[in-house]
PDB file of C-alpha atoms in Angstrom:
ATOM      1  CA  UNK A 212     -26.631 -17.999 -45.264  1.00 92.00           C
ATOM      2  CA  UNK A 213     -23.616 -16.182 -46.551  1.00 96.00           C
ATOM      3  CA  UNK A 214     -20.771 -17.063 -48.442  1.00 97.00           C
ATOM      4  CA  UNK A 215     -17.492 -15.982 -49.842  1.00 97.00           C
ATOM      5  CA  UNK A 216     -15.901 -17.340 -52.694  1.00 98.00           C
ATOM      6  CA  UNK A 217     -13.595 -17.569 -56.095  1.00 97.00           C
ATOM      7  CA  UNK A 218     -14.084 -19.555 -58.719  1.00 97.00           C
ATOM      8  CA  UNK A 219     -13.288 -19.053 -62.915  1.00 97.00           C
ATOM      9  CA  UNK A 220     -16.110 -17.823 -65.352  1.00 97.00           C
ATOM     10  CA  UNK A 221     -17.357 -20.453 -67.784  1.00 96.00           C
ATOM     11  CA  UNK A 222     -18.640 -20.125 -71.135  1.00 94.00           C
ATOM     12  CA  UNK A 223     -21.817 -22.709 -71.892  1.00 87.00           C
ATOM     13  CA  UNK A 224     -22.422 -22.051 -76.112  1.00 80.00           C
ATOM     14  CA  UNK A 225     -26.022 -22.854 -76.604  1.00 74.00           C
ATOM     15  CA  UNK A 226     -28.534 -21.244 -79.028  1.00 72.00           C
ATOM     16  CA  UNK A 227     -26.771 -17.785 -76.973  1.00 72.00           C
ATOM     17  CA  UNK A 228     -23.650 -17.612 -74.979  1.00 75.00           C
ATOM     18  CA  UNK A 229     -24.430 -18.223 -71.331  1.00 92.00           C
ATOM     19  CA  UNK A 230     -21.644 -17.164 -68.447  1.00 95.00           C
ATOM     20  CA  UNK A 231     -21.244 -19.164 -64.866  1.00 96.00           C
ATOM     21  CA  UNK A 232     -19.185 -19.378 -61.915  1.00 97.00           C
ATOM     22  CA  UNK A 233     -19.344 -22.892 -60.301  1.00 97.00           C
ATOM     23  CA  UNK A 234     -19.826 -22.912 -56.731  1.00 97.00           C
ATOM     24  CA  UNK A 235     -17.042 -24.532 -55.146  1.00 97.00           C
ATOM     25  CA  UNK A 236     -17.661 -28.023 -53.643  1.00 96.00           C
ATOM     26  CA  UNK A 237     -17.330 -27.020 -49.911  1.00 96.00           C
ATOM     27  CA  UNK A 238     -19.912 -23.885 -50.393  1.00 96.00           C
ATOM     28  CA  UNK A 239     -22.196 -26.530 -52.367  1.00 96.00           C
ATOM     29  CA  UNK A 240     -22.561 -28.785 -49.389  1.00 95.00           C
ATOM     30  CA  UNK A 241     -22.888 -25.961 -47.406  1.00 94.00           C
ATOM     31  CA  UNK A 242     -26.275 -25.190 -49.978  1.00 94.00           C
ATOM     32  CA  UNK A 243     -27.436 -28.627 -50.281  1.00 92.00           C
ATOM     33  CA  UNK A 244     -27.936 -28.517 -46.124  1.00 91.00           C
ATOM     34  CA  UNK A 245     -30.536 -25.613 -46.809  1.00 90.00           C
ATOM     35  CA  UNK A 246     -31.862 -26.195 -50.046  1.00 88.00           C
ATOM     36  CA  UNK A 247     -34.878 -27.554 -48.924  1.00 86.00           C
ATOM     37  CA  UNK A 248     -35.732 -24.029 -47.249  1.00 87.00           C
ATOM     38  CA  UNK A 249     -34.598 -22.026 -50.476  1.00 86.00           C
ATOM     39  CA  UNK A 250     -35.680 -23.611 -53.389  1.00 80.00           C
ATOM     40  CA  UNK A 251     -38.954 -21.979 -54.950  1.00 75.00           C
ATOM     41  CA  UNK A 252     -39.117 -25.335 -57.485  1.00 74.00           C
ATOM     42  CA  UNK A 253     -37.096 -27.347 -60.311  1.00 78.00           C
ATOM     43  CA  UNK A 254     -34.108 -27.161 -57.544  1.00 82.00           C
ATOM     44  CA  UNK A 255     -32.902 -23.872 -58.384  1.00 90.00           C
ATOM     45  CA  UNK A 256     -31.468 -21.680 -55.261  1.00 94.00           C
ATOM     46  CA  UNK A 257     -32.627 -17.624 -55.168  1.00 94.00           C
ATOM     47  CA  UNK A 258     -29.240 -15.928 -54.211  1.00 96.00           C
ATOM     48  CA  UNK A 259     -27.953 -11.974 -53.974  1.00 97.00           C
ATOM     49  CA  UNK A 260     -24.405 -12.150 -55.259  1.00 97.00           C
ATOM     50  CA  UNK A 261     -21.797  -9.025 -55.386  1.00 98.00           C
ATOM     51  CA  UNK A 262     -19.175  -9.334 -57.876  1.00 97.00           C
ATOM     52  CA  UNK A 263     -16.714  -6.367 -57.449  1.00 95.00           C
ATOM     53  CA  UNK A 264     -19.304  -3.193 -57.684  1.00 94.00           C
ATOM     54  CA  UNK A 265     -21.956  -5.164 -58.970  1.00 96.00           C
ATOM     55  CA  UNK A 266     -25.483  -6.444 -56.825  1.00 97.00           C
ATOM     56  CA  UNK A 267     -27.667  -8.844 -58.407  1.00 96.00           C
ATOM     57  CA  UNK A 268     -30.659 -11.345 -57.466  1.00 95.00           C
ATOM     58  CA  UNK A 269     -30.504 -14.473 -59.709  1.00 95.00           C
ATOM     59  CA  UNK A 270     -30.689 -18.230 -58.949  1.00 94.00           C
ATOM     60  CA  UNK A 271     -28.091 -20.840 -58.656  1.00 95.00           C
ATOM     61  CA  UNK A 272     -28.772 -23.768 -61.293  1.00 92.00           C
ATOM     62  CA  UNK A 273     -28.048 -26.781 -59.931  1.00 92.00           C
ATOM     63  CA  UNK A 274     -25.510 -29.083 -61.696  1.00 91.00           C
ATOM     64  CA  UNK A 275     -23.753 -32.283 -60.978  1.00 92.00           C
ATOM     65  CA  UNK A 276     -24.257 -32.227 -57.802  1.00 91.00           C
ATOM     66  CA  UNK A 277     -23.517 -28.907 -57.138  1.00 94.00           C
ATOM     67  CA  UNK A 278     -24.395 -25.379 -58.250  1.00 96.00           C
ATOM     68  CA  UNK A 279     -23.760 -22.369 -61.002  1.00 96.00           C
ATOM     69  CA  UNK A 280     -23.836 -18.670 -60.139  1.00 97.00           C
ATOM     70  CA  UNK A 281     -24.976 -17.793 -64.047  1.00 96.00           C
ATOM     71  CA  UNK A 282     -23.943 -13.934 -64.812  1.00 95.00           C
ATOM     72  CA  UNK A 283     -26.065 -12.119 -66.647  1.00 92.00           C
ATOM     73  CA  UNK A 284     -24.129  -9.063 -69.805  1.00 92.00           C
ATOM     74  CA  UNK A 285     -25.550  -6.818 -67.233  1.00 93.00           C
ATOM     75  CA  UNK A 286     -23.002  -8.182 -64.287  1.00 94.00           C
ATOM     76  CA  UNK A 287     -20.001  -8.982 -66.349  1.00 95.00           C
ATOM     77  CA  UNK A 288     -19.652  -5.899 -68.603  1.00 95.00           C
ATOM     78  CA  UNK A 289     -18.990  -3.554 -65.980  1.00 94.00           C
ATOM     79  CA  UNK A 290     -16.676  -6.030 -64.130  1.00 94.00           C
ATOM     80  CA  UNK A 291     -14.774  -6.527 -67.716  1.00 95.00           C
ATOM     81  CA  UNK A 292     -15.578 -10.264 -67.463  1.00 96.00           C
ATOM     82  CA  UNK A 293     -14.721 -12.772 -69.781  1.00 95.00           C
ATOM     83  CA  UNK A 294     -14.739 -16.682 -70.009  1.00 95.00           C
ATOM     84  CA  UNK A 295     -11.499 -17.709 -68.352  1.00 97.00           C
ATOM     85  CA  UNK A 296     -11.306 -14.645 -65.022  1.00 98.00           C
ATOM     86  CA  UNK A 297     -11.358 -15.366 -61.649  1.00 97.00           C
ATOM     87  CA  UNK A 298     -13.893 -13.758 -59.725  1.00 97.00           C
ATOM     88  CA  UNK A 299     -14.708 -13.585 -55.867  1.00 98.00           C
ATOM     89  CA  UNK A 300     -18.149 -13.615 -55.190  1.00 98.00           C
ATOM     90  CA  UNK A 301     -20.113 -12.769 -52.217  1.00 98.00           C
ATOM     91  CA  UNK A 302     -23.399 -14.604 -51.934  1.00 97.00           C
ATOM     92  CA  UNK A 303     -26.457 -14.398 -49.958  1.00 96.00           C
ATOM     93  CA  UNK A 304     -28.845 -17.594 -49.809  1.00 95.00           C
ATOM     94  CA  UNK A 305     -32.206 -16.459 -49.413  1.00 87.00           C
ATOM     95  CA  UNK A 306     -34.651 -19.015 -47.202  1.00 83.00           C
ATOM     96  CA  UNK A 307     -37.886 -18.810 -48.522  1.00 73.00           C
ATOM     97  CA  UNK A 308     -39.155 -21.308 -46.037  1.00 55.00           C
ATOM     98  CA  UNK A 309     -38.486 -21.945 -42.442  1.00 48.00           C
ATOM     99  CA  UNK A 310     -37.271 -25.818 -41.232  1.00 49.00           C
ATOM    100  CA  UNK A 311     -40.816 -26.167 -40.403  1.00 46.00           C
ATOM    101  CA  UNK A 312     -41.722 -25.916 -44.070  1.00 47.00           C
ATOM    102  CA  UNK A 313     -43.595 -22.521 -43.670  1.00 49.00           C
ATOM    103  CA  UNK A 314     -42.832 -19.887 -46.025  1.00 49.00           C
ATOM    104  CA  UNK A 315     -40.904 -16.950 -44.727  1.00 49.00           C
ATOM    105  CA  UNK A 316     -41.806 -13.134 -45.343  1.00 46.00           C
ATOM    106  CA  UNK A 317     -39.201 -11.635 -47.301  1.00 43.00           C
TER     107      UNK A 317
END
């Protein structure tokens, strides 16, 4: 599954700084129909994201009923990305299981 989309960078302040994009609520639905044939465990979705120049695998966290795309120093530095930009992201959902429950060969 592949979606486009922009949403604002958030700053969570824990113990360290963590950095999200929330999925908007339209792609989140759009997750929640496969998330059964993605998750790996604890709910979490394994995604490839692009960000301007930048590729990464990560997983979505889910959250309220929907999900956040967290971005890692290594994604938002060369992007220049701060709490507060707006970022489009291209996203890849990768199914690690098929509808019949097996898993699928990646």
């Amino acid at each position: 599954m592949e979606l486009d989309f922009t949403g604002s960078v958030i700053e969570w302040r824990g113990p360290a700084p963590y950095y999200f994009v929330r999925v908007p609520d339209e792609e989140a639905t759009d997750i929640q129909e496969v998330a059964a044939m993605a998750t790996y465990g604890w709910g979490v979705i394994p995604v490839e994201a692009r960000i301007g120049e930048v590729v990464f695998e990560t997983s979505l966290f889910p959250k309220d009923g929907g999900y956040l795309l967290p971005l890692k120093a290594a994604v938002r530095k060369p992007e220049g990305l701060s709490a507060g930009d707006e970022v489009t992201v291209g996203m890849t959902v990768r199914l690690t299981r098929s509808r019949h429950g097996e898993r699928q060969k990646r």
